[in-house]
Tab-separated table of C-alpha atoms in Angstrom:
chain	number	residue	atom	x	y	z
A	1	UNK	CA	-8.108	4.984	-54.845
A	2	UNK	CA	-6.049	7.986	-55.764
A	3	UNK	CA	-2.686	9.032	-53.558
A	4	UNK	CA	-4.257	11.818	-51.965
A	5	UNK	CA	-7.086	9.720	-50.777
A	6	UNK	CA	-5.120	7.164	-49.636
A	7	UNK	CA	-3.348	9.385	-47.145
A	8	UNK	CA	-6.083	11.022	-46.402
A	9	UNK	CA	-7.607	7.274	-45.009
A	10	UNK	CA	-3.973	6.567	-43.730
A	11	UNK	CA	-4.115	9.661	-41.658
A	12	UNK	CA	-7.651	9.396	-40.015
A	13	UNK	CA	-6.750	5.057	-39.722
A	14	UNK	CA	-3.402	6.653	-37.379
A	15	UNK	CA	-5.305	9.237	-35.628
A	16	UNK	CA	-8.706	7.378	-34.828
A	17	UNK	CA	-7.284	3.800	-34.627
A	18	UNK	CA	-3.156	3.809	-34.224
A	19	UNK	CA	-2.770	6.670	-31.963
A	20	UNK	CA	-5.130	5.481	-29.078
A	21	UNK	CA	-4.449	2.059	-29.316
A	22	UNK	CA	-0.933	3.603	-28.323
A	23	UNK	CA	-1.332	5.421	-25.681
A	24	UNK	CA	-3.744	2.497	-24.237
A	25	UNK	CA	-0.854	0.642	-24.901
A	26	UNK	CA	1.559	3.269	-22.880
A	27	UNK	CA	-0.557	3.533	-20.399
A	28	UNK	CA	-1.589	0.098	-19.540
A	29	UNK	CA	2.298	-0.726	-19.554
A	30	UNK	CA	3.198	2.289	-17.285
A	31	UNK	CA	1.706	0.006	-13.997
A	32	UNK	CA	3.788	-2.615	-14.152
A	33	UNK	CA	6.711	-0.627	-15.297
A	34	UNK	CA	6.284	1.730	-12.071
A	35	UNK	CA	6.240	-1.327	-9.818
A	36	UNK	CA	9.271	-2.761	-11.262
A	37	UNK	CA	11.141	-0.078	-10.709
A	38	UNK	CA	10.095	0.668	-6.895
A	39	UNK	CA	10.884	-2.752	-6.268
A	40	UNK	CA	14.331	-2.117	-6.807
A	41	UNK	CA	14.495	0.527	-4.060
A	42	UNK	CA	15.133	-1.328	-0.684
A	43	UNK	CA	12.517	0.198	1.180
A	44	UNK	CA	10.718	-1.842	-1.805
A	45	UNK	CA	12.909	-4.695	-1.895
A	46	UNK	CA	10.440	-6.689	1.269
A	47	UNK	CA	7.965	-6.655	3.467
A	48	UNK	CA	9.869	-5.884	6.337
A	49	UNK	CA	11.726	-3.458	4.759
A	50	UNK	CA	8.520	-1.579	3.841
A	51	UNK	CA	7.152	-1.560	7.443
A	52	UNK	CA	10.264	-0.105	8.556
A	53	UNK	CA	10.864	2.565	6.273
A	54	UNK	CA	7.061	3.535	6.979
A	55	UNK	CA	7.465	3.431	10.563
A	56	UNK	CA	10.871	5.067	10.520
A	57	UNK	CA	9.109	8.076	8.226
A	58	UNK	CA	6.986	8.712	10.617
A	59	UNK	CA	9.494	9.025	13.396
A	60	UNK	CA	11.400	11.237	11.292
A	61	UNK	CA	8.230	13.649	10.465
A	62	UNK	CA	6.973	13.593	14.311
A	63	UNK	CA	3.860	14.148	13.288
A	64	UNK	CA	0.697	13.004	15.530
A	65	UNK	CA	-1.751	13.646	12.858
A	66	UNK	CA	-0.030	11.087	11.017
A	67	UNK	CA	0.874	8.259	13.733
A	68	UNK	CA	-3.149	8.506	14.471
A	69	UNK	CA	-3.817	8.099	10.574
A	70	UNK	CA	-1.597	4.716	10.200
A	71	UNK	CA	-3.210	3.612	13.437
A	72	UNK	CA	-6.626	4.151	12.703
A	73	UNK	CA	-6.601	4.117	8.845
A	74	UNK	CA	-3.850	1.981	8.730
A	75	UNK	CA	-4.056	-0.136	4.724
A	76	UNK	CA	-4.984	3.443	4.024
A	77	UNK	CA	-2.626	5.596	5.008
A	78	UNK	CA	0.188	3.147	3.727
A	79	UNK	CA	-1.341	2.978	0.307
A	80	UNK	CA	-1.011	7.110	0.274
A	81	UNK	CA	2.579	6.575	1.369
A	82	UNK	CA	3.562	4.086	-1.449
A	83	UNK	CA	1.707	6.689	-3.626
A	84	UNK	CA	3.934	9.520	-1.835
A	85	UNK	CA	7.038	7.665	-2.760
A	86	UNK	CA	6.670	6.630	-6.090
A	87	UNK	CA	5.604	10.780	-6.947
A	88	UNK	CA	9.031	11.586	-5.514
A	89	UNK	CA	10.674	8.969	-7.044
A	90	UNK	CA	9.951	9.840	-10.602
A	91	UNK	CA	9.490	13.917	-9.671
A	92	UNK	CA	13.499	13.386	-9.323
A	93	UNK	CA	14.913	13.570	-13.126
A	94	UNK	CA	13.317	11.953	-16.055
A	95	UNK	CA	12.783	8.562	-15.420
A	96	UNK	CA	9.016	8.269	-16.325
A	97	UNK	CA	9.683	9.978	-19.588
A	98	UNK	CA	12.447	7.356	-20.416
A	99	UNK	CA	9.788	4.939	-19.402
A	100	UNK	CA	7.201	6.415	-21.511
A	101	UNK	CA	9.761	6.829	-24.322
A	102	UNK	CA	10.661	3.187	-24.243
A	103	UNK	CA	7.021	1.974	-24.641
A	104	UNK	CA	6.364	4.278	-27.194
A	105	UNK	CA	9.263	3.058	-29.447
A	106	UNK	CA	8.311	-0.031	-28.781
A	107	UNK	CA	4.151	0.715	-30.039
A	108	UNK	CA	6.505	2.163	-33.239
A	109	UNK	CA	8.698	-0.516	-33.641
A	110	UNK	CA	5.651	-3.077	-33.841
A	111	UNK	CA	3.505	-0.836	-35.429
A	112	UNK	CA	6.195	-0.578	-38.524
A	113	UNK	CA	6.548	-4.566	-38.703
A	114	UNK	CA	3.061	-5.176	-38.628
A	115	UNK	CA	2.657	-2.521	-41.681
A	116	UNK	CA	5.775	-3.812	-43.482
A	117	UNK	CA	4.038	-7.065	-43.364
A	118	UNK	CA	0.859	-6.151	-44.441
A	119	UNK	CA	2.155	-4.278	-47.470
A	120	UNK	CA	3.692	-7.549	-48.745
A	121	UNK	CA	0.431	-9.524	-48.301
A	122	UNK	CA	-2.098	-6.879	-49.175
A	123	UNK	CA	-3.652	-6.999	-52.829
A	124	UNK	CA	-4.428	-2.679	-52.524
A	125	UNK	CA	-7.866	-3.180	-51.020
A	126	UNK	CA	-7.445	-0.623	-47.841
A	127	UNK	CA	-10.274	-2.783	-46.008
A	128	UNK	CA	-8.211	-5.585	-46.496
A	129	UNK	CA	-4.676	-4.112	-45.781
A	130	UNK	CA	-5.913	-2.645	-42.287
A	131	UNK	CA	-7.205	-5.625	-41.359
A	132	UNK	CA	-4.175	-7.165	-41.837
A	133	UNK	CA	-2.328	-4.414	-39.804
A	134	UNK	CA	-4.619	-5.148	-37.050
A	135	UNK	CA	-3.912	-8.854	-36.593
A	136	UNK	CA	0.307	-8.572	-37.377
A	137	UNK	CA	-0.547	-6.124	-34.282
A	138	UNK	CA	-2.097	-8.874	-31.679
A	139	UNK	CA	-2.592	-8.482	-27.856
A	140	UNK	CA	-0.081	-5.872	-27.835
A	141	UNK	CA	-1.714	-3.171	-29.494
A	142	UNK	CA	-5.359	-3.594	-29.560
A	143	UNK	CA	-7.511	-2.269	-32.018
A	144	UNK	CA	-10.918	-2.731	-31.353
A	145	UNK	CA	-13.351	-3.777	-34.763
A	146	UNK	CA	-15.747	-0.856	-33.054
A	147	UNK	CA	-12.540	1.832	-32.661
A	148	UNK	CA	-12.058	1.883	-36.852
A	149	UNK	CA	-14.519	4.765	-37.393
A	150	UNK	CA	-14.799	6.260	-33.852
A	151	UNK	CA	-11.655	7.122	-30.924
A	152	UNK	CA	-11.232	4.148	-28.753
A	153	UNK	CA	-12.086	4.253	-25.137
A	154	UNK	CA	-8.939	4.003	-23.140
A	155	UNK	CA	-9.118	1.576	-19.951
A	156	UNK	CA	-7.679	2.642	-17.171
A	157	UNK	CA	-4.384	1.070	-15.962
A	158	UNK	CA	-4.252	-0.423	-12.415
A	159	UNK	CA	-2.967	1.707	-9.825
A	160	UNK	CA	0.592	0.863	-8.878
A	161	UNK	CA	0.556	1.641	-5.423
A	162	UNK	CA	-2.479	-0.944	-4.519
A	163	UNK	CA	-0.574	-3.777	-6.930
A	164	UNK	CA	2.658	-2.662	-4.265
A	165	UNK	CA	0.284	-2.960	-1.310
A	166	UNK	CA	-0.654	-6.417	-1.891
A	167	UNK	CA	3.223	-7.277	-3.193
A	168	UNK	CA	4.679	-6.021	-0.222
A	169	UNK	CA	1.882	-6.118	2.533
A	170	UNK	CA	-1.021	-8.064	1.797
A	171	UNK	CA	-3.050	-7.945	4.893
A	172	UNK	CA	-4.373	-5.066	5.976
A	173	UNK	CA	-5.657	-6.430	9.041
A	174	UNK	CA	-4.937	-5.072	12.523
A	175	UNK	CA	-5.063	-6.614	15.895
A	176	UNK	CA	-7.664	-5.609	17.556
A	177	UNK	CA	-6.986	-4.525	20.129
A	178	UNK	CA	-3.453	-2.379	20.244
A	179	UNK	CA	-4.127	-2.045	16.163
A	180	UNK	CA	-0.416	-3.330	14.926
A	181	UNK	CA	-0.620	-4.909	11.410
A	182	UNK	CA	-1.111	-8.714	10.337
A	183	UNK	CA	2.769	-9.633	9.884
A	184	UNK	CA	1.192	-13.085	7.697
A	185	UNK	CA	1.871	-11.388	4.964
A	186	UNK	CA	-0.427	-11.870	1.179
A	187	UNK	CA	-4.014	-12.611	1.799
A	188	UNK	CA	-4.701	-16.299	1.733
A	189	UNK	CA	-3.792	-17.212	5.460
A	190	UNK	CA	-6.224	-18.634	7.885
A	191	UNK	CA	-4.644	-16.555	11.073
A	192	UNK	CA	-3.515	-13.235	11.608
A	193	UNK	CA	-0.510	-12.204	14.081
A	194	UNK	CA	1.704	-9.989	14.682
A	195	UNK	CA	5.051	-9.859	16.974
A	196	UNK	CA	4.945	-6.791	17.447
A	197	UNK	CA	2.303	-5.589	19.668
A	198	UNK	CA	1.620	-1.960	20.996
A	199	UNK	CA	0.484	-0.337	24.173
A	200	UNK	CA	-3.645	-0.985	23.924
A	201	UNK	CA	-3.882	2.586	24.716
A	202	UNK	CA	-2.620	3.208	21.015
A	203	UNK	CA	-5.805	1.525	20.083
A	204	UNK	CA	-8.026	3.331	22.280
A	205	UNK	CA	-8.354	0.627	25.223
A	206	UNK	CA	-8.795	2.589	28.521
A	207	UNK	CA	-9.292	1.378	31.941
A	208	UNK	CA	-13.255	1.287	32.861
A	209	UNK	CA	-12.595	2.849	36.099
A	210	UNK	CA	-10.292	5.295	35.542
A	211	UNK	CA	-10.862	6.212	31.494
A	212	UNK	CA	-7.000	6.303	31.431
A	213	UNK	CA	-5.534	4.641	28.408
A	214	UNK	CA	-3.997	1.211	28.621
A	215	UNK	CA	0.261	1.094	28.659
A	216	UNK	CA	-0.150	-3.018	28.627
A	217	UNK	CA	0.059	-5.102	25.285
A	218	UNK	CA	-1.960	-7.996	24.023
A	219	UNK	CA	0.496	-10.623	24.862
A	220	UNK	CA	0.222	-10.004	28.473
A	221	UNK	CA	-3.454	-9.182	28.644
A	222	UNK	CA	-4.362	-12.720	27.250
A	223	UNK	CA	-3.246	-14.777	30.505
A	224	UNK	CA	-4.488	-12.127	32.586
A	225	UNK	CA	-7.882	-11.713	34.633
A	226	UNK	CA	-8.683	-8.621	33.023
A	227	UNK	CA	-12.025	-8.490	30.353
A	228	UNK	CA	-12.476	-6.274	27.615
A	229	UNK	CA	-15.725	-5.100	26.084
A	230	UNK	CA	-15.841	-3.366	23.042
A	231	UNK	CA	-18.366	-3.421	19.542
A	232	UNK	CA	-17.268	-6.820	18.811
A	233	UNK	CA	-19.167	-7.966	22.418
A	234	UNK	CA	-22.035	-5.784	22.304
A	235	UNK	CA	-20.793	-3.831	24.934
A	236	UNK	CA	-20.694	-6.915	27.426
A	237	UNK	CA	-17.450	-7.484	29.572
A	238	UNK	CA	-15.404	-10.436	27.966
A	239	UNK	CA	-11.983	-12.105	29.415
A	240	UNK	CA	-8.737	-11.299	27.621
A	241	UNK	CA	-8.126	-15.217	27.946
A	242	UNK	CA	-10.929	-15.956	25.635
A	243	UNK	CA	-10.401	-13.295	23.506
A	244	UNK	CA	-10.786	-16.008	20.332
A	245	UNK	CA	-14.435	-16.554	21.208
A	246	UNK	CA	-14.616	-13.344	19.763
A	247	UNK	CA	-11.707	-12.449	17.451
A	248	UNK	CA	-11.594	-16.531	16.393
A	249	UNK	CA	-8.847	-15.490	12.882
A	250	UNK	CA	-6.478	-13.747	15.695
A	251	UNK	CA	-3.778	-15.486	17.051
A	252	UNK	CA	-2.093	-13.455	20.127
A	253	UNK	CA	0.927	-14.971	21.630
A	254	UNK	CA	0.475	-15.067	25.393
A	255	UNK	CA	4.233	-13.832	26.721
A	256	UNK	CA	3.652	-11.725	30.481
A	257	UNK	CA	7.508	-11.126	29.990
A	258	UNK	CA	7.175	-9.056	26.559
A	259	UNK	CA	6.830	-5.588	26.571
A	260	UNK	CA	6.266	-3.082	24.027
A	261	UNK	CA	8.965	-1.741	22.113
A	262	UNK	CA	11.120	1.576	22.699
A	263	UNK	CA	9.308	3.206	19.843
A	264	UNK	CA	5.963	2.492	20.754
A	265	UNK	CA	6.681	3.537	24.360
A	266	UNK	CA	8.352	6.675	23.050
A	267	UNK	CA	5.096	7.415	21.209
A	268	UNK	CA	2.932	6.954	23.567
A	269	UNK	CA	4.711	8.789	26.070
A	270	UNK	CA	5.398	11.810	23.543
A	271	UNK	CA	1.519	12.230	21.860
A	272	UNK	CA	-0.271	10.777	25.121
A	273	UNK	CA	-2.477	13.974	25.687
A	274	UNK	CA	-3.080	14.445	22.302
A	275	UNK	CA	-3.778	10.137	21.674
A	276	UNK	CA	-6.279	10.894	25.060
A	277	UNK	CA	-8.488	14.242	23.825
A	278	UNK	CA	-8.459	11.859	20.170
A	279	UNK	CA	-10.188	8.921	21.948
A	280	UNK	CA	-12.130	10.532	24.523
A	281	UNK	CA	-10.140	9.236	27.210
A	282	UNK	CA	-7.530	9.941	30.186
A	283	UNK	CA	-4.005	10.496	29.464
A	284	UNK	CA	-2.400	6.614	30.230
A	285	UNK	CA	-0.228	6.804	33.324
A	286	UNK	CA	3.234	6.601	31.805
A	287	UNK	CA	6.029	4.833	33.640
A	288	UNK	CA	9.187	7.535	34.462
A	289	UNK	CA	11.361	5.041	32.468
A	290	UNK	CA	8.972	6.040	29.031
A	291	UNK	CA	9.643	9.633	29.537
A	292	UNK	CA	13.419	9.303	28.943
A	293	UNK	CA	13.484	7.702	25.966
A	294	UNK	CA	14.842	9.313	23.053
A	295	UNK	CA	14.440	9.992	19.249
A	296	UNK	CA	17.692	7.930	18.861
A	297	UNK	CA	16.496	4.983	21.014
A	298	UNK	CA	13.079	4.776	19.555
A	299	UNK	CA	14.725	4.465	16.052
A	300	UNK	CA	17.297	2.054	17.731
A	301	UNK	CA	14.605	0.115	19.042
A	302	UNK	CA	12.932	0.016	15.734
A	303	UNK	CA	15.674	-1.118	13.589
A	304	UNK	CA	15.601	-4.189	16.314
A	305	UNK	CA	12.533	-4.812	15.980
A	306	UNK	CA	12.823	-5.363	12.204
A	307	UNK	CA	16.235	-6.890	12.480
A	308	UNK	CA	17.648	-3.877	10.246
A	309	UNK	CA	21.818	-3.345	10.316
């Protein structure tokens, strides 16, 4: 084989086998090197720390649009906001092209060993010497047997903020009745529970009678007389104090003393027309002491709740 055709093999071996294989290789490295580095951001660094800084976002933003997505839609709405902070987080500066860079010297780096190598072992027979190149490469680059004449088919990398999802929050479960989150944390418990309930009315419960949404939480509704009835019974009226007959993986605390917290109340109390027209219902009948709440208690209240300094 004659120089010319050599390179002309070496150039169409780097652009049909070498240069996918290397941005598979970027890419597929980019997901795990995204969720490293949100992990180091402390509203990253835990799962309490994540429900916080969500929560405390949407304080900040006073948005009802968005308090009615995270309670309705909630693993949804929290997956968009991991996605929403890792697109600020490296809009801000370079960082994913240092990122990018450092796998790509890294593809280089191996891909000049691996050739080095081969050169030293390879008796001139191209068939022979790209083989070669292809196992000194491994796991680390692959180069499929079917992607030497033809473009390889990249695979698409797994999406960072579902890997941070199950990381940080795990269950997506929601009580159901106010709609707060599973606090279990990963997936493979038996029981879900939460200790921080919300006014029902945040989940749509309303009083039969009236059609006015609910102020009371779960903990006290489960040692009261009251029923519910909802999907989940067909319709029929069921007691609070059995609620397990029909929500058996739910694990509600009975506590008449608890109440729910500042924020919630200030929610409620703040987006309580808006919460009623959403769910069809009558405004909830707030107590006076709701009403004077402020922005600075409800995010008092919610650094309590999370145990936040």
């Amino acid at each position: 084989m004659n120089e010319t055709s050599a390179r002309r093999k070496a150039e169409e071996f780097t652009n049909r086998c070498l240069r996918p294989a290397v941005e598979d290789f970027v890419k597929r490295s980019l997901g795990p090197d995204i969720i490293d580095e949100m992990l180091k951001n402390k509203q990253f660094s835990n799962r309490i720390e994540c429900q916080y800084s969500i929560l405390l976002d949407l304080l900040t933003q006073n948005d009802f649009e968005k308090y009615l997505s995270y309670i309705g839609s909630y693993e949804n709405y929290v997956k968009k906001w991991i996605l929403d902070q890792i697109v600020t987080h490296f809009s801000n500066g370079s960082r994913m092209s240092q990122l990018e860079d450092q796998r790509l010297q890294s593809s280089i780096s191996s891909i000049n060993d691996a050739i080095n190598k081969a050169k030293t072992e390879n008796s001139g027979n191209m068939k022979t010497f790209v083989e070669d190149v292809c196992q000194e490469l491994g796991d680390k680059l692959v180069i499929s047997q079917d992607a030497l004449g033809a473009f390889m088919i990249l695979n698409n990398a797994d999406q960072p903020q579902n890997e941070l999802f199950n990381k940080l929050i795990g269950c997506g479960k929601q009580c159901p009745f106010c709609k707060a989150p599973c606090e279990a944390g990963g997936k493979e418990h038996t029981e879900h529970w939460t200790s921080l309930h919300r006014p029902e009315g945040l989940g749509s419960y309303r009083w039969t009678s009236t059609k006015k949404l609910l102020t009371d939480i779960c903990s006290s509704a489960v040692i009261s007389d009251v029923r519910f009835h909802c999907n989940a019974t067909n319709g029929k009226y069921h007691p609070y104090k059995r609620y397990k007959e029909i929500f058996p993986d739910w694990h509600i605390t009975p506590d008449g003393s608890l109440q729910a917290s500042d924020y919630w109340k200030y929610v409620l109390a703040k987006f309580n027309n808006k919460f009623a027209k959403e769910y069809n219902a009558q405004p909830a009948d707030i107590p006076s002491s709701w009403k004077d709440i402020k922005h600075q208690q409800a995010e008092a209240s919610l650094k309590e709740s999370f145990n936040i300094k």
